[in-house]
PDB file of C-alpha atoms in Angstrom:
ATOM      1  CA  UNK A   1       0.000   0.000   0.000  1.00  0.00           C
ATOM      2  CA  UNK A   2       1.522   3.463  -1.418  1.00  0.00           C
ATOM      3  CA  UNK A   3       1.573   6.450   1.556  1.00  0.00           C
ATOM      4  CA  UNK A   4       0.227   9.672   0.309  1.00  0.00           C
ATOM      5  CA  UNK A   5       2.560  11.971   0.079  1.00  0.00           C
ATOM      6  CA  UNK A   6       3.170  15.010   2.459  1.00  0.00           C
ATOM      7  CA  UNK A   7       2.424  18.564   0.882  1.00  0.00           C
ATOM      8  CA  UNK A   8       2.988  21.782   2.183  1.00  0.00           C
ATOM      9  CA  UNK A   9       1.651  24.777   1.205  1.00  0.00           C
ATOM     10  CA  UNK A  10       3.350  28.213   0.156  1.00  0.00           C
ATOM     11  CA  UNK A  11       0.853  31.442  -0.833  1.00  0.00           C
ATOM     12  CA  UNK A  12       1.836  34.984  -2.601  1.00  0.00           C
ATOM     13  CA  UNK A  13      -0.645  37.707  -2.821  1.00  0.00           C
ATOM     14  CA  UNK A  14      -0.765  40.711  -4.030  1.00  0.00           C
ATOM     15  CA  UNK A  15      -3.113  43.830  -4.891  1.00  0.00           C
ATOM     16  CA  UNK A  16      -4.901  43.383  -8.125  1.00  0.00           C
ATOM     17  CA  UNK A  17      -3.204  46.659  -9.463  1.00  0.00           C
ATOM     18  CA  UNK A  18       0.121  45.052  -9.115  1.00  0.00           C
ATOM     19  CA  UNK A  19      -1.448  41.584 -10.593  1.00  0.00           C
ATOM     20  CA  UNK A  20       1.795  41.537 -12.891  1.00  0.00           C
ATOM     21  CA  UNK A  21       3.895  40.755 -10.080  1.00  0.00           C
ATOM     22  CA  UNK A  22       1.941  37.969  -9.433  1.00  0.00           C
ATOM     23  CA  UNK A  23       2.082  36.748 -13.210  1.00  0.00           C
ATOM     24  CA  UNK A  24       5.739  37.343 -13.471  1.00  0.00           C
ATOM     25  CA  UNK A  25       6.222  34.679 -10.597  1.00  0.00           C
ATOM     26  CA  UNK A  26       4.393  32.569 -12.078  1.00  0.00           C
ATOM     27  CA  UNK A  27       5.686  32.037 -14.927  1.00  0.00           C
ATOM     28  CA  UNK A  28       9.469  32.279 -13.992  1.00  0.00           C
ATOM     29  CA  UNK A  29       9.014  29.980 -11.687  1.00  0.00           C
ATOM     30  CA  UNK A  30       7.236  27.500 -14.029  1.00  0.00           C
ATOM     31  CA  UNK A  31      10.232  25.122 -14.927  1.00  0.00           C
ATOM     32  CA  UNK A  32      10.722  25.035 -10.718  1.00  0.00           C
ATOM     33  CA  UNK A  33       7.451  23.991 -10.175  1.00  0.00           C
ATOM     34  CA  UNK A  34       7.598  21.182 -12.698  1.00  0.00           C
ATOM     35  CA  UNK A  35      10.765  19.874 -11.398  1.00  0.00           C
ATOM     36  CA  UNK A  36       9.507  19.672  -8.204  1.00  0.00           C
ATOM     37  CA  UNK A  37       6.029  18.401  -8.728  1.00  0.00           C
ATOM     38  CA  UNK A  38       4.453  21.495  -7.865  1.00  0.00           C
ATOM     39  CA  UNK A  39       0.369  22.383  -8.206  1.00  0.00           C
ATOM     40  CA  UNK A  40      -0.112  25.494  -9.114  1.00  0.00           C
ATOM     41  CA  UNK A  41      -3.373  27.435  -8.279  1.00  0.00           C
ATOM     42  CA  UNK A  42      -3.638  30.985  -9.236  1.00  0.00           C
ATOM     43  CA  UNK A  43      -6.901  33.143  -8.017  1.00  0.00           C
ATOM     44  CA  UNK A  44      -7.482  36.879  -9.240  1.00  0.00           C
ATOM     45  CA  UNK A  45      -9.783  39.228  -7.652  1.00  0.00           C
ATOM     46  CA  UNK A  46     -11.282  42.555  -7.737  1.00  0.00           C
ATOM     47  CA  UNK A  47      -9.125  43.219  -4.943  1.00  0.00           C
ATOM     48  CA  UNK A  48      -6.308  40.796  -4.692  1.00  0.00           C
ATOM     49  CA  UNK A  49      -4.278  38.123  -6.870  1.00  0.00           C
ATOM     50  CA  UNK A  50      -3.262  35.034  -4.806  1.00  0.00           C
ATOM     51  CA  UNK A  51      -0.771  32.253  -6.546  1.00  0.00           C
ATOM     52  CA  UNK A  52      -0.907  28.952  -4.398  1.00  0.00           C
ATOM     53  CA  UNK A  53       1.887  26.569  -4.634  1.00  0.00           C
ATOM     54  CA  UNK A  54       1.002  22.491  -3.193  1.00  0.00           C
ATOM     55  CA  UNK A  55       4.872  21.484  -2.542  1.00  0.00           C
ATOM     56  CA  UNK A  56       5.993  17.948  -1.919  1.00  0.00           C
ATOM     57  CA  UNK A  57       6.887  18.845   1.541  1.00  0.00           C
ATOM     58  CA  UNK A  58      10.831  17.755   1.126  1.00  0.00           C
ATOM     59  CA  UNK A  59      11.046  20.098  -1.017  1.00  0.00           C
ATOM     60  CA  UNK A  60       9.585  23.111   0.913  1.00  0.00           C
ATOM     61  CA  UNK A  61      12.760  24.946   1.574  1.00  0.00           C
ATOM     62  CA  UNK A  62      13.994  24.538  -1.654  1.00  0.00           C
ATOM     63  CA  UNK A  63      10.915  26.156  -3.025  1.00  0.00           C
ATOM     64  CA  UNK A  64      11.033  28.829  -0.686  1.00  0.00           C
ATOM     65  CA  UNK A  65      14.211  29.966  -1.859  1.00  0.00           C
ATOM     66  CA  UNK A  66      12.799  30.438  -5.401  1.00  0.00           C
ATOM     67  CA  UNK A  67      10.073  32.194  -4.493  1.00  0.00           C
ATOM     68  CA  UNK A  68      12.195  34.761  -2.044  1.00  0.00           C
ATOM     69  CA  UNK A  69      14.624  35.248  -5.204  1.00  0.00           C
ATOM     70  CA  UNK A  70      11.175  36.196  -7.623  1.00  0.00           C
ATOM     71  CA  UNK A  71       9.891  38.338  -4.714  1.00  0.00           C
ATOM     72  CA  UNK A  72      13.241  39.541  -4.658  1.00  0.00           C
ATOM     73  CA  UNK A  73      12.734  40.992  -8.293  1.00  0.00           C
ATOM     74  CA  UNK A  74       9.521  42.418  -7.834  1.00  0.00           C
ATOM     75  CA  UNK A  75      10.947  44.314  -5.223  1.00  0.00           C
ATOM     76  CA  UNK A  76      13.725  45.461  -6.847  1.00  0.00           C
ATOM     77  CA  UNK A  77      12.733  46.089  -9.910  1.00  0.00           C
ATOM     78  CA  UNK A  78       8.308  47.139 -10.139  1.00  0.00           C
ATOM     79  CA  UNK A  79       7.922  48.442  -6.433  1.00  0.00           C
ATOM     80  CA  UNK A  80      11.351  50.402  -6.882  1.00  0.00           C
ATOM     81  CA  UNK A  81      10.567  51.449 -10.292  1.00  0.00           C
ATOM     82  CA  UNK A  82       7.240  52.681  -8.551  1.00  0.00           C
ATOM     83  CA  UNK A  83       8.660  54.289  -6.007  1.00  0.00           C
ATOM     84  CA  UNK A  84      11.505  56.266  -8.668  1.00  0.00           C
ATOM     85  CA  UNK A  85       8.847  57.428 -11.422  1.00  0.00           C
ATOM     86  CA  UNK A  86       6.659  58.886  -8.198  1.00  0.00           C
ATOM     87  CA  UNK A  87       9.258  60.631  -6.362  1.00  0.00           C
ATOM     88  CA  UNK A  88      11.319  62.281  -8.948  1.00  0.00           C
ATOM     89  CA  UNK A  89      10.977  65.417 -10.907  1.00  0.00           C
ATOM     90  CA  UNK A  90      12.370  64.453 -14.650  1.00  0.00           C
ATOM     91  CA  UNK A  91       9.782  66.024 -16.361  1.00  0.00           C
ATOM     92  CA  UNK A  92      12.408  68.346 -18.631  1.00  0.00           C
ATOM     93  CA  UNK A  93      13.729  64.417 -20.431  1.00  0.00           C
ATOM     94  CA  UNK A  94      11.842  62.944 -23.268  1.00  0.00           C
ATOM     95  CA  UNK A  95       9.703  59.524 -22.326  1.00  0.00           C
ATOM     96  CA  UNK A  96      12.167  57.181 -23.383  1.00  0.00           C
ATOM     97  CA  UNK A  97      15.066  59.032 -21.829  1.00  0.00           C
ATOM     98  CA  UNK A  98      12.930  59.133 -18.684  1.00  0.00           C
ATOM     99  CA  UNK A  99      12.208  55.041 -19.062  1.00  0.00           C
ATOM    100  CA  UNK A 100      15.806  54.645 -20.034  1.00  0.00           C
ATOM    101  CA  UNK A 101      17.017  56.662 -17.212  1.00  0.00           C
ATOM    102  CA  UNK A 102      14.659  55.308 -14.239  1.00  0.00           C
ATOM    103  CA  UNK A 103      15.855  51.740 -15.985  1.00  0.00           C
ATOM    104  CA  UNK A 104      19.398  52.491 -15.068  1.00  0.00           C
ATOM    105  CA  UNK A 105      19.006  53.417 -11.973  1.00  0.00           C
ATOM    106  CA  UNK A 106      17.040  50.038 -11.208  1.00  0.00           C
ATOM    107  CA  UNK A 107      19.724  48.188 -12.903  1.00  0.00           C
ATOM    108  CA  UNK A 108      22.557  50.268 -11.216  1.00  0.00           C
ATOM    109  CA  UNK A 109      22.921  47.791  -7.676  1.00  0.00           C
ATOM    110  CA  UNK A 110      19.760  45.372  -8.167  1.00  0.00           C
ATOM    111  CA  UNK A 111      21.281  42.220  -6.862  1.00  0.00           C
ATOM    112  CA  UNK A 112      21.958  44.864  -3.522  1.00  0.00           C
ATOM    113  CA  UNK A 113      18.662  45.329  -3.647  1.00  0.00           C
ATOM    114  CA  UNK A 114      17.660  41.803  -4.170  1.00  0.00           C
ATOM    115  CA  UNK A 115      20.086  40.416  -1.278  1.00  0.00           C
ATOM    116  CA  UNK A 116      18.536  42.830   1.692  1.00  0.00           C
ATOM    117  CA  UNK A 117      15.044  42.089   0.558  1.00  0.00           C
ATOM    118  CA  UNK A 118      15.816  38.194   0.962  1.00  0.00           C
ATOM    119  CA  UNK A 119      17.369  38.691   4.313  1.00  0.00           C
ATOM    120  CA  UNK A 120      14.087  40.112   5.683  1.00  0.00           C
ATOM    121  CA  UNK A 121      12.468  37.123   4.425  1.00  0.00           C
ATOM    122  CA  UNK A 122      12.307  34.057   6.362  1.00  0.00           C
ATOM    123  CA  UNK A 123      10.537  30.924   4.557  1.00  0.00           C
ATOM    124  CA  UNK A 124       7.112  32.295   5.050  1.00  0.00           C
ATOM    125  CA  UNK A 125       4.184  30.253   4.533  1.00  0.00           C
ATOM    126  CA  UNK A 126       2.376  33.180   2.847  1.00  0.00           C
ATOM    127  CA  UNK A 127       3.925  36.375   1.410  1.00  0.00           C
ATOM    128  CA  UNK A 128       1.943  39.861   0.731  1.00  0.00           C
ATOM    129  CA  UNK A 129       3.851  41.350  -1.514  1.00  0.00           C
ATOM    130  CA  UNK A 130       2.562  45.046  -0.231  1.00  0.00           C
ATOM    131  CA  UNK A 131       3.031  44.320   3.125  1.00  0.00           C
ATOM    132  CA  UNK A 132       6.364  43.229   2.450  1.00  0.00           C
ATOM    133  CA  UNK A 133       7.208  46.488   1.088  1.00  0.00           C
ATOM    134  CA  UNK A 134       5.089  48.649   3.405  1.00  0.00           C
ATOM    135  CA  UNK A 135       6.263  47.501   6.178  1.00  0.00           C
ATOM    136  CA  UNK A 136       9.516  45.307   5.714  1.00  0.00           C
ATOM    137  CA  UNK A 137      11.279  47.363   3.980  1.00  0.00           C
ATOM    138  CA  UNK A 138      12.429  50.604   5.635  1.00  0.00           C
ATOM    139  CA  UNK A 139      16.031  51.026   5.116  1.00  0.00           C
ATOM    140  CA  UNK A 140      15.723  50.298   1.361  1.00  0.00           C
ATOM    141  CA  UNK A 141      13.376  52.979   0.987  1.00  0.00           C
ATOM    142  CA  UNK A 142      16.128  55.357   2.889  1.00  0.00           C
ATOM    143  CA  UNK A 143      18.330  54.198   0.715  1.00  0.00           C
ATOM    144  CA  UNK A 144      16.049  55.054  -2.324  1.00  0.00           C
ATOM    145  CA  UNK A 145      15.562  58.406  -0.946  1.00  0.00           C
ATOM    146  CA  UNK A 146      19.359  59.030  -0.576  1.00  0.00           C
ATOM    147  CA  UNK A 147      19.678  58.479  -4.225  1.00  0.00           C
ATOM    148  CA  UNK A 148      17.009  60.458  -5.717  1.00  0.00           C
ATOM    149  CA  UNK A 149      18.098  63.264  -3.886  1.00  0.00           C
ATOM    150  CA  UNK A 150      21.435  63.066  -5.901  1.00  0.00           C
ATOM    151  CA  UNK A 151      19.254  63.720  -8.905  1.00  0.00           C
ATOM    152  CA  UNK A 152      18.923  67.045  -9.986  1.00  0.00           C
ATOM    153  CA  UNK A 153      15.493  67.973 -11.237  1.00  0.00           C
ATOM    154  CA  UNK A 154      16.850  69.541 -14.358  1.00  0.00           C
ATOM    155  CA  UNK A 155      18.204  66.212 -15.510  1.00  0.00           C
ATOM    156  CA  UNK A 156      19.103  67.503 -19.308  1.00  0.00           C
ATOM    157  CA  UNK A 157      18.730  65.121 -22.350  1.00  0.00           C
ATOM    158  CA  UNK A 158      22.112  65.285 -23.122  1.00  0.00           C
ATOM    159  CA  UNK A 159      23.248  63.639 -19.662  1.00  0.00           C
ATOM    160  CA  UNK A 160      20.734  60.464 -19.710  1.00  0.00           C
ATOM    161  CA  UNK A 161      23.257  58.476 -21.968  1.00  0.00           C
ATOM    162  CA  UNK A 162      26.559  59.681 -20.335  1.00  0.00           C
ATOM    163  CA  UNK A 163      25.073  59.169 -17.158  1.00  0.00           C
ATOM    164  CA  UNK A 164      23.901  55.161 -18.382  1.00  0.00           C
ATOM    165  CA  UNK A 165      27.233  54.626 -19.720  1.00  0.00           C
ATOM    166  CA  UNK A 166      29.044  55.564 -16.448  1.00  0.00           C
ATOM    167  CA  UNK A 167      26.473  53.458 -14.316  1.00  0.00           C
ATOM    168  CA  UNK A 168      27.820  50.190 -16.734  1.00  0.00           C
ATOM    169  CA  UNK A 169      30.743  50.891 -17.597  1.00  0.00           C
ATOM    170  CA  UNK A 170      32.598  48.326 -14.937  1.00  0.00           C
ATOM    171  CA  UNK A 171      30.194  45.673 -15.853  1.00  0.00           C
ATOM    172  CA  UNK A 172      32.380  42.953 -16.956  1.00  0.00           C
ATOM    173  CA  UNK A 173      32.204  39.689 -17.902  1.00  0.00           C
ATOM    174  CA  UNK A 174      28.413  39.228 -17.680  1.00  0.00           C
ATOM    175  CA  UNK A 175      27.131  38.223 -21.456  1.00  0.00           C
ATOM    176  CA  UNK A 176      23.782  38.453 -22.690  1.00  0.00           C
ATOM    177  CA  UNK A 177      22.196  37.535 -26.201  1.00  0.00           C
ATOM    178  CA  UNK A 178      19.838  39.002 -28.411  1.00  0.00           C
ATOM    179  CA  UNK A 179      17.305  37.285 -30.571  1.00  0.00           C
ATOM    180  CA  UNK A 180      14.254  38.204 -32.121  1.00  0.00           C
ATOM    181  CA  UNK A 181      13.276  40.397 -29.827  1.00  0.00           C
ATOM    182  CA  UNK A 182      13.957  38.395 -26.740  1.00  0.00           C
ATOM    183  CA  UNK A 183      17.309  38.054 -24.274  1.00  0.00           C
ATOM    184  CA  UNK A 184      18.948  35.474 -22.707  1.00  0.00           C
ATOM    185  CA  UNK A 185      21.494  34.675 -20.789  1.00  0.00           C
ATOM    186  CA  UNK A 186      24.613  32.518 -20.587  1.00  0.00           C
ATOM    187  CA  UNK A 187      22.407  29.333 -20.448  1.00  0.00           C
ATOM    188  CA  UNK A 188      19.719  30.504 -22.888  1.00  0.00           C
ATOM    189  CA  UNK A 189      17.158  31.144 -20.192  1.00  0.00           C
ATOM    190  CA  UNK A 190      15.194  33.830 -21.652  1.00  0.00           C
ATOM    191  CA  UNK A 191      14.983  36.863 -19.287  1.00  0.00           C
ATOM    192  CA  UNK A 192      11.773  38.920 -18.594  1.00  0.00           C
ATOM    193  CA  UNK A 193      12.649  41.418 -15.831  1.00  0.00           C
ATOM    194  CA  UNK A 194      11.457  44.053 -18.106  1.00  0.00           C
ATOM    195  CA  UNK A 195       7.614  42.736 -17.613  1.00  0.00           C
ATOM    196  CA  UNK A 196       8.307  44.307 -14.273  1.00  0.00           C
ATOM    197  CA  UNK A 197       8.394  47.609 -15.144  1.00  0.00           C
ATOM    198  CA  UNK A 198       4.836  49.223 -14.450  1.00  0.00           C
ATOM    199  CA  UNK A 199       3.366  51.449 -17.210  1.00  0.00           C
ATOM    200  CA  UNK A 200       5.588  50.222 -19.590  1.00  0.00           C
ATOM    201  CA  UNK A 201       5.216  50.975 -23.272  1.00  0.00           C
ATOM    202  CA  UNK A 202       7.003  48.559 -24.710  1.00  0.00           C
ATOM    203  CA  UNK A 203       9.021  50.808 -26.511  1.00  0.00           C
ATOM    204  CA  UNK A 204      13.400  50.363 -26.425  1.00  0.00           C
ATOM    205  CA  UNK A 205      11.986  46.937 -24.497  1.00  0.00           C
ATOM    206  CA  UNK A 206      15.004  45.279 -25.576  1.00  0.00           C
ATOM    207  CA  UNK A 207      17.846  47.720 -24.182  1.00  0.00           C
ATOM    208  CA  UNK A 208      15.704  47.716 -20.923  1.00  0.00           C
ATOM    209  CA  UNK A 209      15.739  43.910 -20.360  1.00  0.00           C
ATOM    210  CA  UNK A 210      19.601  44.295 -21.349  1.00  0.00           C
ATOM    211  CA  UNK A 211      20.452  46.925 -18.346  1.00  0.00           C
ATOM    212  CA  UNK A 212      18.245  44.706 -16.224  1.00  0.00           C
ATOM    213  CA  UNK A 213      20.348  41.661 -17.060  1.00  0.00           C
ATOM    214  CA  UNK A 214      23.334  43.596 -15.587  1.00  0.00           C
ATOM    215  CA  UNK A 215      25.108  43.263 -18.544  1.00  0.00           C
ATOM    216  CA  UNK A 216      28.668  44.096 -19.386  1.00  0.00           C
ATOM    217  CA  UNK A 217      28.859  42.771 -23.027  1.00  0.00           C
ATOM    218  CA  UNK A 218      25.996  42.000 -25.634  1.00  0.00           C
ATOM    219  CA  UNK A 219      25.530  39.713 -28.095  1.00  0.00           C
ATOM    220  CA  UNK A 220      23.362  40.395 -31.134  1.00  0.00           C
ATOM    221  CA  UNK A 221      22.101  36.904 -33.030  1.00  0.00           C
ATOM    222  CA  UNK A 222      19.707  38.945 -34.831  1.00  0.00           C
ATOM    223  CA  UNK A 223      18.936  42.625 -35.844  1.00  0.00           C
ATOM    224  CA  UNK A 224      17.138  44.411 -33.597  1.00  0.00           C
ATOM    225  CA  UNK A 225      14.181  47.555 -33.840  1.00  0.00           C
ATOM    226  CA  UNK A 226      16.227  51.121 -35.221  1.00  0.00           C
ATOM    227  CA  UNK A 227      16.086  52.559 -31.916  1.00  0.00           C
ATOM    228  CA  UNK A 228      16.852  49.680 -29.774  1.00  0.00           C
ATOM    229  CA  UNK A 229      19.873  48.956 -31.756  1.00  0.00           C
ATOM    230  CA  UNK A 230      20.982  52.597 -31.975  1.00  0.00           C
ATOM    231  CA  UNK A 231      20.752  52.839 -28.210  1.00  0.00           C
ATOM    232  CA  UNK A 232      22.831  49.576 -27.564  1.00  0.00           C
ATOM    233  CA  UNK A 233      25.374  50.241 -29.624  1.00  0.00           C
ATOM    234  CA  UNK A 234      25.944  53.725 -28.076  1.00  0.00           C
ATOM    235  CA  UNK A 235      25.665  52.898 -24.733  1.00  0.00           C
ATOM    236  CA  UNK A 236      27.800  49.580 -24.657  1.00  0.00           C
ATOM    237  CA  UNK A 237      29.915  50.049 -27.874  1.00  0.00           C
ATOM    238  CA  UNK A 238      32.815  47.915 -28.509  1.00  0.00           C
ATOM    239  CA  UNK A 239      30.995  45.378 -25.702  1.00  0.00           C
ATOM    240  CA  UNK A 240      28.845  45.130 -28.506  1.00  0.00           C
ATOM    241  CA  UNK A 241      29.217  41.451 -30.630  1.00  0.00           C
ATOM    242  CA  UNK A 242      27.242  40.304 -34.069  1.00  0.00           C
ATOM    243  CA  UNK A 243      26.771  36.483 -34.364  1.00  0.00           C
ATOM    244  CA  UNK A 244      27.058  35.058 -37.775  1.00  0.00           C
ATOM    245  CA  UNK A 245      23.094  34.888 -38.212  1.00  0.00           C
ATOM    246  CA  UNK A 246      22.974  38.705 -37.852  1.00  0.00           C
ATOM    247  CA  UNK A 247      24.114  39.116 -41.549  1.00  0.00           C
ATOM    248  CA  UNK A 248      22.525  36.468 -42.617  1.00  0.00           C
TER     249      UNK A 248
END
């Protein structure tokens, strides 16, 4: 006779407005999930999104840790991006020198960012991501604070790409490819930070995901949109590298 087998459960929620969080999780955790032998259960509300996980129970820590490293990211990446776009006066820059600019600054020490937010988080049974950031997350809004206050409100066009090219410029070693209009890294895991970013347009998608990635050098397997590839090759350019199939 077989014994059932233990499961344990882990829960995110989140505020419906900030449902993309909960979708971003989701899905980068999807290949997890199915390694594991995961069930997945995801609820949306008028209110609130909840995402249910139904771990084997040995594997309960092990899930946690992937879950802390997405929450990580939506931390570091949409509630910062949040908190940037409403506490900063750049309204003398064009909209995607704004995007690009906010982007940067994101990108600038994310996996800082990342690492306090996972220390404050102790293999929870259930995570709210708002309350995490409401009232978890003090110092990093200091922090936050301290930085936009470096920025001076008349932020000129001119200074958005010298600016991005000093915040990269020691990124080394870190290689990301381009294809189609999607980016991956070492391993070909395709990256989707960008689907963090709240309001976004979609437009210069592609150099976003790039400074997201953390990127020191950038690999092109296929040409990209005019003003992605104009603002790629500018801001990274002789990190910049053309596979065969980009002529072809």
């Amino acid at each position: 006779m077989h014994r059932l087998r233990s499961m344990s459960q882990i829960k995110i929620t989140e505020s419906a407005l900030r449902g993309k969080n909960i979708l971003y999780i989701r899905e980068t955790l999807s290949a997890v999930n199915k390694q594991l032998g995961c069930l997945v259960d995801l609820k949306g509300g008028k209110n609130r999104y909840e995402l249910i996980f139904e771990v084997p129970s040995e594997y309960r820590s092990l899930l946690n840790s992937e879950v802390e490293d997405k929450i990580a990211d939506v931390i570091a990446i949409n509630y910062k991006y949040s908190y940037f776009k409403n506490n900063s006066n750049l309204s003398g820059l064009k909209p995607v020198e704004r995007e690009l600019l906010l982007t940067s600054l994101i990108a600038a020490d994310i996996e800082e960012d990342k690492k306090y937010v996972v220390k404050k988080l102790k293999s929870f049974s259930e995570y709210a991501l708002d309350g995490i950031f409401n009232f978890r997350m003090k110092a990093l809004k200091e922090k936050w604070n301290d930085i936009l206050s470096y920025i001076p409100a008349g932020f000129q066009s001119s200074q958005v790409r010298d600016f991005i090219i000093y915040l990269i410029k020691d990124k080394m070693g870190k290689r990301v490819y381009s294809d189609e209009g999607s980016v991956y890294d070492k391993r070909y895991n395709i990256l989707k930070r960008r689907e963090l970013l709240s309001g976004d347009s979609g437009e210069i998608s592609i150099v976003k995901e790039i400074l997201l990635s953390g990127a020191g050098e950038v690999e092109l397997a296929s040409p990209l949109p005019k003003v992605d590839e104009e603002y790629i090759k500018e801001l990274y350019g002789d990190r910049v590298r053309f596979s065969n199939s980009y002529f072809s």
